[in-house]
Amino acid sequence: MGANLRFAYADTSFGQLHYAEQGDGPVLLLLHQTPRSWDEFRELIPLLADEHRVIAMDMVGFGASAKLLAPQTIELYAQGAWELLDAIGVDHAAVLGHHTGAAVALELAATGSERIAAVVLSSCPWTDERYRTDHATGAGVDRAQQSEDGAHLRTLWELRRPYYPAPVAGLLDRFVRDALAPGVDPAEGHRACARYRMEDRIGSVTAPVLLIGAGEDPFSMPNLPVLSAHLTAARSVRSATIENGTVALIEREAAAIASATREFLASIEVTGADVNTVKRVH
């Protein structure tokens, strides 16, 4: 078992970027959804830290990291991730991203850099022209105008509530805390996804890929087959579906995520074999 969870800052061109880390071994970088922080991976980190040096960053613009002015982009988030890795001396890493973080992970891999050993895309959006048109002003969640009576707090809560499994209070407390972090615009990360031309980038991903779908996540579950079909240059593509998973997949299904990730990374390290399989996790 690796050392206890620890926190640090890295100096980058954006300013200081905050991250949490635990464990030793090959590096696994974790990238959160909008508008979360490293805290999205609180349950997952210790489950992976026995075999990996797990680094969960607050992406630039979020959490306790340096903030970004609008318009924000997936490319800028990816640049922040590269600069964090450079600042802490990491040459090679596997990367796992959830929702917005998955788009960032894909962009990291699309550079063709051999520094990215493998990619886990959890609940990844498919940001094609139709997506960009439908989400030009942001997603239907996380948009709340600040008000003196605090009504925006309830709005943020209620917009997310239908997509979180009961009991919701603890999970939504954590979400609202991240959404209200100083300098964070809860909707801007969604707009960043809507600016990303994923269809132009996904064909450049050569690293092995694991696609993880959440069976009860209406935003991302339909994307698995189209993502798989467009990963034409990836050395291998696997898919795993966590049947009871929701938007809060990482927090509520950490054990299943850890199991699928460990199995995937072990297969890459041991065999390097090309695979194209679908696995359903109940």
Short mmCIF file of N, CA, C and O in Angstrom, two decimals, residues 34 62 71-75 77 100 103 127 131-132 135 138 187-197:
data_model
loop_
_atom_site.label_atom_id
_atom_site.label_comp_id
_atom_site.label_asym_id
_atom_site.label_seq_id
_atom_site.Cartn_x
_atom_site.Cartn_y
_atom_site.Cartn_z
N THR A 34 -16.63 18.60 -15.01
CA THR A 34 -17.02 19.97 -14.69
C THR A 34 -18.16 19.94 -13.68
O THR A 34 -19.11 19.17 -13.86
N PHE A 62 -10.26 25.12 -12.11
CA PHE A 62 -11.16 24.46 -11.16
C PHE A 62 -10.49 24.27 -9.80
O PHE A 62 -9.26 24.37 -9.67
N PRO A 71 -13.11 32.64 -22.97
CA PRO A 71 -13.59 31.28 -23.19
C PRO A 71 -12.52 30.24 -22.85
O PRO A 71 -11.36 30.37 -23.23
N GLN A 72 -12.94 29.23 -22.13
CA GLN A 72 -12.06 28.12 -21.79
C GLN A 72 -12.19 27.03 -22.85
O GLN A 72 -13.20 26.94 -23.55
N THR A 73 -11.15 26.21 -22.98
CA THR A 73 -11.15 25.17 -24.00
C THR A 73 -10.56 23.88 -23.45
O THR A 73 -9.80 23.88 -22.48
N ILE A 74 -10.92 22.78 -24.07
CA ILE A 74 -10.33 21.49 -23.73
C ILE A 74 -8.83 21.51 -23.96
O ILE A 74 -8.06 20.94 -23.19
N GLU A 75 -8.40 22.21 -25.00
CA GLU A 75 -6.97 22.29 -25.28
C GLU A 75 -6.22 22.98 -24.15
O GLU A 75 -5.09 22.57 -23.80
N TYR A 77 -7.19 23.07 -20.95
CA TYR A 77 -7.17 22.12 -19.83
C TYR A 77 -6.06 21.09 -20.03
O TYR A 77 -5.36 20.72 -19.08
N THR A 100 -16.05 15.72 -18.65
CA THR A 100 -15.14 16.72 -19.23
C THR A 100 -13.71 16.23 -19.17
O THR A 100 -12.93 16.40 -20.12
N ALA A 103 -12.75 14.10 -22.08
CA ALA A 103 -12.41 14.85 -23.29
C ALA A 103 -10.98 15.37 -23.21
O ALA A 103 -10.24 15.36 -24.20
N THR A 127 -18.28 15.15 -28.87
CA THR A 127 -18.49 16.57 -29.15
C THR A 127 -18.35 16.86 -30.64
O THR A 127 -17.42 17.54 -31.07
N TYR A 131 -23.40 18.16 -31.28
CA TYR A 131 -23.19 18.48 -29.87
C TYR A 131 -22.88 19.97 -29.72
O TYR A 131 -23.42 20.64 -28.83
N ARG A 132 -22.01 20.48 -30.58
CA ARG A 132 -21.63 21.88 -30.46
C ARG A 132 -22.84 22.80 -30.65
O ARG A 132 -22.99 23.81 -29.96
N HIS A 135 -25.15 22.55 -27.50
CA HIS A 135 -24.57 23.00 -26.23
C HIS A 135 -23.82 24.32 -26.37
O HIS A 135 -22.98 24.65 -25.55
N GLY A 138 -23.93 26.21 -23.31
CA GLY A 138 -23.66 25.42 -22.11
C GLY A 138 -24.68 24.31 -21.96
O GLY A 138 -25.70 24.27 -22.65
N ALA A 187 -20.68 26.51 -15.38
CA ALA A 187 -21.15 26.16 -16.73
C ALA A 187 -20.06 26.26 -17.79
O ALA A 187 -20.21 25.74 -18.90
N GLU A 188 -18.94 26.93 -17.49
CA GLU A 188 -17.94 27.19 -18.52
C GLU A 188 -17.25 25.93 -19.02
O GLU A 188 -16.89 25.83 -20.20
N GLY A 189 -17.08 24.95 -18.16
CA GLY A 189 -16.48 23.70 -18.61
C GLY A 189 -17.34 22.99 -19.65
O GLY A 189 -16.82 22.34 -20.57
N HIS A 190 -18.66 23.12 -19.51
CA HIS A 190 -19.56 22.54 -20.50
C HIS A 190 -19.42 23.29 -21.83
O HIS A 190 -19.46 22.68 -22.91
N ARG A 191 -19.27 24.60 -21.75
CA ARG A 191 -19.06 25.37 -22.97
C ARG A 191 -17.73 24.98 -23.63
O ARG A 191 -17.63 24.97 -24.87
N ALA A 192 -16.73 24.71 -22.81
CA ALA A 192 -15.44 24.27 -23.35
C ALA A 192 -15.61 22.98 -24.15
O ALA A 192 -15.02 22.83 -25.23
N CYS A 193 -16.39 22.05 -23.63
CA CYS A 193 -16.67 20.81 -24.37
C CYS A 193 -17.35 21.13 -25.70
O CYS A 193 -17.04 20.51 -26.74
N ALA A 194 -18.27 22.11 -25.69
CA ALA A 194 -19.00 22.45 -26.90
C ALA A 194 -18.12 23.17 -27.92
O ALA A 194 -18.52 23.31 -29.08
N ARG A 195 -16.95 23.61 -27.50
CA ARG A 195 -16.00 24.25 -28.44
C ARG A 195 -15.01 23.24 -29.03
O ARG A 195 -14.26 23.57 -29.94
N TYR A 196 -15.02 22.02 -28.52
CA TYR A 196 -14.00 21.04 -28.87
C TYR A 196 -14.41 20.24 -30.09
O TYR A 196 -15.51 19.66 -30.12
N ARG A 197 -13.56 20.17 -31.07
CA ARG A 197 -13.83 19.41 -32.28
C ARG A 197 -13.25 18.00 -32.13
O ARG A 197 -12.23 17.65 -32.72
#
